[in-house]
Coordinates of N, CA and C in Angstrom, one line a residue:
X1 N 15.7 81.8 2.4 CA 16.1 80.6 1.8 C 15.0 79.7 1.5
X2 N 14.0 79.6 2.4 CA 12.9 78.7 2.1 C 12.1 79.0 0.9
X3 N 12.1 80.3 0.4 CA 11.4 80.7 -0.8 C 12.0 80.0 -2.0
X4 N 13.2 79.4 -1.9 CA 13.8 78.7 -3.0 C 13.3 77.2 -3.0
X5 N 12.6 76.8 -1.9 CA 12.2 75.4 -1.8 C 10.7 75.3 -1.8
X6 N 10.0 76.3 -1.3 CA 8.5 76.3 -1.1 C 7.9 77.4 -1.9
X7 N 6.7 77.1 -2.4 CA 5.9 78.1 -3.2 C 4.5 78.1 -2.8
X8 N 3.7 79.2 -3.1 CA 2.3 79.2 -2.8 C 1.6 78.0 -3.3
X9 N 0.6 77.5 -2.5 CA -0.1 78.1 -1.4 C 0.6 78.1 -0.1
X10 N 1.8 77.6 0.0 CA 2.5 77.6 1.3 C 3.0 79.1 1.6
X11 N 2.7 79.5 2.8 CA 3.3 80.8 3.3 C 4.4 80.6 4.3
X12 N 5.4 81.4 4.2 CA 6.6 81.1 5.0 C 7.2 82.4 5.6
X13 N 8.0 82.2 6.7 CA 8.7 83.3 7.3 C 10.0 82.7 7.9
X14 N 11.0 83.5 7.9 CA 12.3 83.0 8.5 C 13.1 84.2 9.1
X15 N 14.0 83.8 10.0 CA 14.8 84.8 10.7 C 16.2 84.2 10.9
X16 N 17.2 85.1 10.8 CA 18.6 84.7 10.9 C 19.2 85.2 12.3
X17 N 18.3 85.9 13.1 CA 18.7 86.3 14.4 C 17.4 86.4 15.2
X18 N 17.6 86.6 16.5 CA 16.5 86.7 17.4 C 16.2 88.2 17.7
X19 N 15.1 88.7 17.1 CA 14.7 90.1 17.4 C 14.5 90.4 18.9
X20 N 15.0 91.5 19.4 CA 14.8 91.8 20.8 C 13.4 92.0 21.1
X21 N 13.1 91.7 22.4 CA 11.7 92.0 22.9 C 10.6 91.0 22.6
X22 N 11.0 89.9 22.0 CA 9.9 88.9 21.7 C 9.6 88.1 23.0
X23 N 8.4 87.7 23.1 CA 7.9 86.9 24.2 C 6.9 85.9 23.8
X24 N 6.9 84.7 24.5 CA 5.9 83.7 24.2 C 4.5 84.3 24.3
X25 N 3.6 83.7 23.5 CA 2.2 84.2 23.5 C 1.3 83.2 24.2
X26 N 0.6 83.6 25.3 CA -0.4 82.7 25.9 C 0.2 81.4 26.4
X27 N -0.4 80.3 26.0 CA 0.1 79.0 26.6 C 1.5 78.6 26.1
X28 N 2.1 79.3 25.1 CA 3.5 79.0 24.7 C 4.4 79.2 25.9
X29 N 4.1 80.1 26.8 CA 5.0 80.4 27.9 C 5.2 79.1 28.8
X30 N 4.2 78.3 28.9 CA 4.4 77.0 29.7 C 5.4 76.1 29.0
X31 N 5.5 76.2 27.7 CA 6.4 75.3 27.0 C 7.9 75.5 27.4
X32 N 8.2 76.8 27.6 CA 9.6 77.2 27.9 C 9.8 77.8 29.3
X33 N 8.9 77.5 30.2 CA 9.0 78.1 31.5 C 10.3 77.6 32.2
X34 N 10.7 76.4 32.0 CA 12.0 76.0 32.6 C 13.2 75.9 31.7
X35 N 13.0 76.5 30.5 CA 14.1 76.4 29.5 C 15.2 77.4 29.7
X36 N 16.4 77.1 29.3 CA 17.5 78.0 29.4 C 17.2 79.1 28.4
X37 N 17.9 80.2 28.5 CA 17.7 81.4 27.7 C 17.8 81.1 26.2
X38 N 18.8 80.4 25.8 CA 19.0 80.1 24.4 C 17.8 79.3 23.8
X39 N 17.4 78.3 24.6 CA 16.2 77.5 24.1 C 15.0 78.4 24.0
X40 N 14.8 79.2 25.0 CA 13.6 80.1 25.0 C 13.7 81.0 23.8
X41 N 14.8 81.6 23.4 CA 14.9 82.4 22.3 C 14.6 81.7 21.0
X42 N 15.2 80.5 20.8 CA 14.9 79.7 19.6 C 13.4 79.5 19.5
X43 N 12.8 79.0 20.6 CA 11.3 78.7 20.6 C 10.5 80.0 20.2
X44 N 10.8 81.1 20.9 CA 10.0 82.3 20.7 C 10.2 82.9 19.3
X45 N 11.4 82.9 18.8 CA 11.5 83.4 17.4 C 10.9 82.5 16.4
X46 N 10.9 81.2 16.6 CA 10.3 80.3 15.7 C 8.8 80.6 15.7
X47 N 8.2 80.8 16.9 CA 6.7 81.1 16.9 C 6.5 82.5 16.3
X48 N 7.4 83.4 16.5 CA 7.2 84.7 15.8 C 7.2 84.5 14.3
X49 N 8.1 83.7 13.8 CA 8.0 83.3 12.4 C 6.7 82.7 12.0
X50 N 6.2 81.8 12.8 CA 4.9 81.2 12.6 C 3.8 82.2 12.5
X51 N 3.8 83.2 13.3 CA 2.7 84.2 13.3 C 2.8 85.0 12.0
X52 N 4.0 85.3 11.6 CA 4.2 86.1 10.4 C 3.7 85.3 9.2
X53 N 4.0 84.0 9.2 CA 3.6 83.1 8.1 C 2.0 83.0 8.1
X54 N 1.5 82.8 9.3 CA 0.0 82.8 9.4 C -0.6 84.1 8.9
X55 N 0.1 85.2 9.2 CA -0.5 86.5 8.7 C -0.7 86.5 7.2
X56 N 0.2 85.7 6.5 CA 0.0 85.6 5.0 C -1.3 84.9 4.6
X57 N -1.9 84.2 5.6 CA -3.1 83.5 5.3 C -4.3 84.2 5.9
X58 N -4.0 85.4 6.4 CA -5.1 86.3 7.0 C -5.3 86.1 8.5
X59 N -4.5 85.4 9.2 CA -4.6 85.2 10.6 C -4.0 86.4 11.4
X60 N -4.6 86.7 12.5 CA -4.0 87.6 13.5 C -3.1 86.8 14.4
X61 N -2.4 87.5 15.3 CA -1.5 86.8 16.2 C -2.2 85.7 17.1
X62 N -1.8 84.5 16.9 CA -2.4 83.4 17.7 C -1.2 82.6 18.3
X63 N -1.5 82.0 19.5 CA -0.5 81.1 20.0 C -0.3 79.8 19.2
X64 N 0.9 79.3 19.2 CA 1.2 78.0 18.5 C 2.0 77.2 19.5
X65 N 1.3 76.6 20.5 CA 2.0 75.9 21.6 C 2.5 74.5 21.0
X66 N 3.3 73.8 21.9 CA 3.7 72.5 21.5 C 2.7 71.5 22.0
X67 N 2.4 70.6 21.1 CA 1.4 69.5 21.4 C 2.1 68.2 21.5
X68 N 1.3 67.1 21.0 CA 1.8 65.8 21.1 C 3.1 65.6 20.4
X69 N 4.1 64.9 21.1 CA 5.4 64.7 20.6 C 6.1 65.9 20.1
X70 N 5.7 67.1 20.7 CA 6.4 68.3 20.3 C 5.9 69.0 19.1
X71 N 4.9 68.4 18.4 CA 4.4 69.0 17.2 C 3.6 70.3 17.5
X72 N 3.8 71.3 16.6 CA 3.0 72.5 16.8 C 1.5 72.3 16.8
X73 N 0.8 73.0 17.6 CA -0.7 73.0 17.5 C -1.1 74.2 16.7
X74 N -1.5 74.0 15.5 CA -1.9 75.1 14.6 C -3.4 75.4 14.7
X75 N -3.8 76.5 14.3 CA -5.3 76.8 14.2 C -6.0 75.8 13.4
X76 N -7.3 75.6 13.6 CA -8.1 74.6 12.8 C -8.0 75.0 11.4
X77 N -7.8 74.0 10.5 CA -7.7 74.2 9.1 C -6.4 74.6 8.6
X78 N -5.4 74.5 9.4 CA -4.0 74.9 9.0 C -3.1 73.8 9.2
X79 N -2.2 73.6 8.3 CA -1.0 72.6 8.5 C 0.2 73.5 8.4
X80 N 1.3 72.9 9.1 CA 2.5 73.7 9.1 C 3.6 73.0 9.7
X81 N 4.8 73.6 9.7 CA 6.0 73.1 10.3 C 6.9 74.2 10.7
X82 N 7.7 74.0 11.7 CA 8.7 74.9 12.1 C 10.1 74.3 12.3
X83 N 11.1 75.1 12.3 CA 12.5 74.6 12.5 C 13.3 75.7 13.1
X84 N 14.4 75.3 13.8 CA 15.4 76.2 14.3 C 16.7 75.6 14.5
X85 N 17.7 76.3 14.3 CA 19.1 75.8 14.5 C 19.9 77.1 14.8
X86 N 21.2 76.9 15.0 CA 22.1 78.1 15.3 C 22.0 79.0 14.1
X87 N 21.6 80.3 14.3 CA 21.5 81.3 13.2 C 20.4 81.2 12.3
X88 N 19.3 80.4 12.6 CA 18.2 80.3 11.7 C 17.0 79.8 12.4
X89 N 15.8 80.4 12.1 CA 14.5 80.0 12.6 C 13.5 80.2 11.4
X90 N 12.6 79.3 11.3 CA 11.6 79.4 10.1 C 10.3 78.7 10.4
X91 N 9.3 79.1 9.7 CA 8.0 78.4 9.7 C 7.4 78.4 8.4
X92 N 6.6 77.4 8.1 CA 5.9 77.3 6.8 C 4.5 76.8 7.1
X93 N 3.4 77.4 6.6 CA 2.1 77.1 6.8 C 1.2 77.1 5.6
X94 N 0.1 76.4 5.6 CA -0.8 76.4 4.5 C -2.2 76.0 4.9
X95 N -3.2 76.3 4.1 CA -4.5 75.8 4.4 C -4.6 74.3 4.2
X96 N -5.3 73.6 5.1 CA -5.4 72.1 4.9 C -6.2 71.7 3.7
X97 N -7.0 72.6 3.2 CA -7.8 72.3 2.0 C -6.9 72.4 0.7
X98 N -5.7 73.0 0.9 CA -4.8 73.1 -0.3 C -3.5 72.3 -0.2
X99 N -3.1 72.0 1.0 CA -1.9 71.2 1.3 C -2.2 70.2 2.4
X100 N -1.9 68.9 2.2 CA -2.1 67.9 3.2 C -1.2 68.0 4.4
X101 N 0.1 68.3 4.1 CA 1.1 68.3 5.1 C 2.3 69.0 4.6
X102 N 3.1 69.6 5.5 CA 4.4 70.2 5.1 C 5.4 70.0 6.2
X103 N 6.6 69.7 5.8 CA 7.7 69.5 6.8 C 8.9 70.2 6.3
X104 N 9.5 71.0 7.3 CA 10.8 71.7 7.0 C 11.8 71.4 8.1
X105 N 13.0 71.4 7.7 CA 14.1 71.3 8.7 C 15.3 72.1 8.3
X106 N 16.0 72.6 9.3 CA 17.3 73.3 9.0 C 18.3 72.8 10.0
X107 N 19.6 72.8 9.5 CA 20.7 72.3 10.3 C 21.9 73.2 9.9
X108 N 22.8 73.3 10.8 CA 24.1 73.9 10.5 C 24.8 73.0 9.5
X109 N 25.5 73.5 8.5 CA 26.2 72.7 7.5 C 27.5 72.3 8.0
X110 N 27.5 71.2 8.8 CA 28.7 70.6 9.3 C 28.5 69.1 9.4
X111 N 29.5 68.3 9.6 CA 29.3 66.8 9.7 C 28.6 66.4 11.0
X112 N 27.9 65.3 10.9 CA 27.2 64.8 12.1 C 28.3 64.3 13.0
X113 N 28.0 64.3 14.3 CA 28.9 63.7 15.3 C 29.2 62.3 15.0
X114 N 30.3 61.8 15.4 CA 30.7 60.4 15.1 C 29.7 59.4 15.7
X115 N 29.3 58.5 14.9 CA 28.3 57.5 15.3 C 26.9 57.8 15.0
X116 N 26.6 59.1 14.8 CA 25.1 59.4 14.6 C 24.6 58.9 13.3
X117 N 25.4 59.0 12.2 CA 24.9 58.6 10.9 C 24.5 57.1 11.0
X118 N 25.2 56.3 11.6 CA 24.9 54.8 11.7 C 23.6 54.6 12.5
X119 N 23.3 55.5 13.4 CA 22.0 55.4 14.2 C 20.8 55.9 13.5
X120 N 21.0 56.8 12.5 CA 19.8 57.4 11.8 C 19.6 57.0 10.4
X121 N 20.4 56.1 9.9 CA 20.3 55.8 8.5 C 20.3 54.3 8.2
X122 N 19.9 53.9 7.0 CA 20.0 52.5 6.6 C 21.3 52.3 5.9
X123 N 21.7 51.0 5.8 CA 23.0 50.7 5.1 C 23.0 51.2 3.6
X124 N 21.9 51.1 2.9 CA 21.8 51.6 1.5 C 22.0 53.1 1.5
X125 N 21.4 53.8 2.5 CA 21.6 55.2 2.5 C 23.0 55.7 2.7
X126 N 23.7 55.0 3.6 CA 25.1 55.3 3.9 C 25.9 55.0 2.7
X127 N 25.6 54.0 2.0 CA 26.4 53.7 0.7 C 26.2 54.8 -0.3
X128 N 25.0 55.3 -0.5 CA 24.7 56.3 -1.4 C 25.4 57.6 -1.0
X129 N 25.3 57.9 0.3 CA 25.9 59.1 0.9 C 27.4 59.1 0.7
X130 N 28.0 58.0 0.8 CA 29.5 57.9 0.6 C 29.8 58.2 -0.8
X131 N 29.0 57.7 -1.7 CA 29.3 57.9 -3.2 C 29.1 59.4 -3.5
X132 N 28.1 60.1 -2.9 CA 27.9 61.5 -3.1 C 29.1 62.3 -2.5
X133 N 29.6 61.9 -1.3 CA 30.7 62.6 -0.7 C 32.0 62.5 -1.5
X134 N 32.2 61.3 -2.1 CA 33.3 61.2 -2.9 C 33.3 62.1 -4.2
X135 N 32.1 62.2 -4.7 CA 31.9 63.0 -5.9 C 31.9 64.5 -5.6
X136 N 31.2 64.9 -4.5 CA 31.1 66.3 -4.1 C 31.3 66.5 -2.7
X137 N 32.6 66.5 -2.3 CA 33.0 66.5 -0.8 C 32.6 67.8 -0.1
X138 N 32.3 68.9 -0.9 CA 32.0 70.2 -0.2 C 30.6 70.2 0.5
X139 N 29.8 69.2 0.2 CA 28.5 69.1 0.9 C 28.6 68.0 2.0
X140 N 28.1 68.3 3.2 CA 28.1 67.3 4.3 C 26.8 66.5 4.1
X141 N 26.9 65.4 3.3 CA 25.7 64.6 2.9 C 25.1 63.9 4.1
X142 N 26.0 63.6 5.1 CA 25.4 62.9 6.3 C 24.4 63.8 7.0
X143 N 24.8 65.1 7.2 CA 23.9 66.0 7.9 C 22.7 66.3 7.1
X144 N 22.9 66.4 5.7 CA 21.8 66.6 4.8 C 20.8 65.4 4.9
X145 N 21.2 64.2 5.0 CA 20.4 63.1 5.1 C 19.6 63.1 6.4
X146 N 20.3 63.5 7.5 CA 19.6 63.6 8.8 C 18.5 64.7 8.7
X147 N 18.7 65.8 8.1 CA 17.7 66.8 7.9 C 16.5 66.3 7.1
X148 N 16.8 65.6 6.1 CA 15.7 65.0 5.3 C 14.8 64.1 6.1
X149 N 15.5 63.3 6.9 CA 14.7 62.4 7.8 C 13.8 63.2 8.7
X150 N 14.3 64.3 9.2 CA 13.5 65.2 10.1 C 12.3 65.8 9.3
X151 N 12.5 66.2 8.1 CA 11.4 66.8 7.3 C 10.4 65.7 7.0
X152 N 10.8 64.5 6.7 CA 9.9 63.4 6.5 C 9.0 63.1 7.7
X153 N 9.6 63.1 8.9 CA 8.8 62.9 10.1 C 7.8 64.0 10.3
X154 N 8.3 65.2 10.1 CA 7.3 66.3 10.3 C 6.2 66.3 9.3
X155 N 6.4 65.7 8.2 CA 5.3 65.6 7.2 C 4.4 64.4 7.6
X156 N 5.0 63.3 8.1 CA 4.3 62.1 8.4 C 3.4 62.3 9.7
X157 N 3.9 62.8 10.7 CA 3.3 62.7 12.0 C 1.9 63.4 12.1
X158 N 1.7 64.6 11.5 CA 0.4 65.2 11.6 C -0.7 64.4 10.9
X159 N -0.4 63.6 10.0 CA -1.3 62.8 9.3 C -1.6 61.5 9.9
X160 N -0.6 60.9 10.6 CA -0.8 59.6 11.2 C -0.8 59.6 12.7
X161 N -0.3 60.6 13.4 CA -0.2 60.7 14.8 C 0.6 59.5 15.4
X162 N 1.5 59.0 14.5 CA 2.4 57.9 14.9 C 3.8 58.3 14.8
X163 N 4.7 57.7 15.6 CA 6.1 57.8 15.5 C 6.6 57.2 14.2
X164 N 7.6 57.7 13.6 CA 8.3 57.1 12.4 C 9.8 57.0 12.7
X165 N 10.3 55.8 12.9 CA 11.7 55.7 13.2 C 12.6 56.1 12.0
X166 N 13.8 56.4 12.2 CA 14.7 56.8 11.2 C 14.9 55.7 10.1
X167 N 14.8 54.4 10.5 CA 15.0 53.4 9.5 C 13.8 53.0 8.8
X168 N 12.7 53.7 9.0 CA 11.4 53.4 8.4 C 11.2 54.3 7.2
X169 N 12.2 55.0 6.7 CA 12.1 55.8 5.5 C 13.5 55.7 4.8
X170 N 13.4 55.3 3.5 CA 14.7 55.1 2.7 C 14.8 56.3 1.8
X171 N 15.8 57.1 2.0 CA 15.9 58.4 1.2 C 17.0 58.3 0.2
X172 N 16.6 58.7 -1.0 CA 17.6 58.9 -2.1 C 17.7 60.4 -2.4
X173 N 19.0 60.8 -2.4 CA 19.3 62.3 -2.6 C 19.7 62.5 -4.0
X174 N 19.1 63.5 -4.6 CA 19.5 64.0 -5.9 C 20.4 65.1 -5.9
X175 N 21.4 65.1 -6.7 CA 22.4 66.3 -6.7 C 21.8 67.5 -7.3
X176 N 20.6 67.4 -7.8 CA 19.9 68.6 -8.4 C 19.1 69.3 -7.4
X177 N 19.2 69.0 -6.1 CA 18.5 69.7 -5.1 C 17.1 69.1 -4.8
X178 N 16.9 67.8 -5.1 CA 15.7 67.1 -4.8 C 16.1 65.9 -4.0
X179 N 15.0 65.3 -3.4 CA 15.2 64.0 -2.7 C 13.9 63.3 -2.7
X180 N 13.9 62.0 -2.6 CA 12.7 61.1 -2.5 C 12.9 60.2 -1.3
X181 N 11.8 60.1 -0.5 CA 11.7 59.2 0.7 C 10.7 58.1 0.4
X182 N 11.2 56.9 0.4 CA 10.3 55.8 0.3 C 9.9 55.3 1.7
X183 N 8.6 55.4 2.0 CA 8.2 55.0 3.3 C 8.1 53.5 3.4
X184 N 8.7 52.9 4.5 CA 8.8 51.5 4.6 C 7.7 51.0 5.5
X185 N 6.8 51.8 6.0 CA 5.7 51.4 6.8 C 4.5 52.1 6.2
X186 N 3.3 51.5 6.4 CA 2.0 52.1 5.8 C 1.2 52.6 7.0
X187 N 0.3 53.5 6.7 CA -0.6 54.0 7.7 C -1.8 54.6 6.9
X188 N -3.1 54.4 7.4 CA -4.2 54.9 6.7 C -4.2 56.4 6.5
X189 N -3.6 57.1 7.4 CA -3.5 58.5 7.3 C -2.6 59.1 6.2
X190 N -1.6 58.3 5.8 CA -0.6 58.7 4.8 C -1.1 58.2 3.4
X191 N -1.4 59.0 2.5 CA -2.0 58.6 1.3 C -1.0 58.2 0.2
X192 N 0.3 58.3 0.5 CA 1.3 58.0 -0.5 C 2.4 57.1 0.1
X193 N 3.1 56.4 -0.7 CA 4.3 55.6 -0.3 C 5.6 56.3 -0.4
X194 N 5.6 57.4 -1.2 CA 6.8 58.1 -1.4 C 6.6 59.6 -1.3
X195 N 7.5 60.3 -0.7 CA 7.5 61.7 -0.5 C 8.6 62.4 -1.2
X196 N 8.3 63.4 -1.9 CA 9.4 64.1 -2.7 C 9.6 65.5 -2.0
X197 N 10.9 65.8 -1.9 CA 11.3 67.1 -1.3 C 12.4 67.8 -2.0
X198 N 12.8 68.9 -1.5 CA 13.9 69.7 -2.1 C 14.8 70.1 -1.0
X199 N 16.1 70.5 -1.4 CA 17.1 70.8 -0.4 C 18.0 71.9 -1.0
X200 N 18.7 72.6 -0.1 CA 19.7 73.6 -0.5 C 20.7 73.8 0.6
X201 N 21.9 74.2 0.2 CA 22.9 74.6 1.2 C 23.3 76.0 0.9
X202 N 23.2 76.9 1.9 CA 23.5 78.3 1.7 C 23.8 78.9 3.1
X203 N 24.7 79.9 3.1 CA 24.9 80.7 4.3 C 25.3 79.9 5.5
X204 N 26.1 78.8 5.2 CA 26.5 77.9 6.3 C 25.4 77.1 6.9
X205 N 24.3 77.0 6.2 CA 23.1 76.2 6.7 C 22.7 75.2 5.6
X206 N 22.0 74.2 5.9 CA 21.3 73.4 5.0 C 19.8 73.3 5.4
X207 N 18.9 73.3 4.4 CA 17.5 73.4 4.6 C 16.8 72.3 3.7
X208 N 15.9 71.6 4.3 CA 15.1 70.6 3.5 C 13.6 70.9 3.7
X209 N 12.8 70.6 2.7 CA 11.4 70.8 2.7 C 10.6 69.8 1.9
X210 N 9.5 69.5 2.4 CA 8.5 68.6 1.7 C 7.1 69.3 1.8
X211 N 6.5 69.2 0.6 CA 5.0 69.6 0.6 C 4.3 68.5 0.0
X212 N 3.2 68.0 0.7 CA 2.4 67.0 0.2 C 1.0 67.5 -0.2
X213 N 0.8 67.5 -1.5 CA -0.5 68.0 -2.0 C -1.6 67.0 -1.9
X214 N -2.9 67.5 -1.9 CA -4.0 66.6 -1.7 C -4.1 65.6 -2.9

């Protein structure tokens, strides 16, 4: 599915199930040493996807442990993002000389739990989502907005090393499979005020992605 949202020079890999026999590599084992089996599988398959994606850039198998605030620690000169949810794991990577940052997120295509939308969105976003829901009720726009916020953060953090609250990005969703995030805070590491991304709904999942070019 990601190949519908991302294109070279980004390399990607995805999985819809956990292949048997996978194991964490090197320091990755410490990240999931106390995790339950399900969490360990999600983590391990996402890293397996990351290594497959890195292989597209000529890298052999390397660990991708969890770093600051849970962000993946990529090899020098690489930017990337990973995501996992029920029935899906994926990774996207690129050379830092060609892409400044990339953020991806996947979610099951279902409504957010009650009260979550109010916690993760701005009033203007909720108004726009309600309009979209009235026009196209087959899409769970609240969950889609949440996923977009996650992709924005995953794009933001590697460049700024700062937290970005949900209310610090104002997202407008296009029915054409695009979206735009207006950043409401500035940081020297982030060279733009707006991030553009793409989204799709397929196979009971929704996926969002942002690529920030130099």
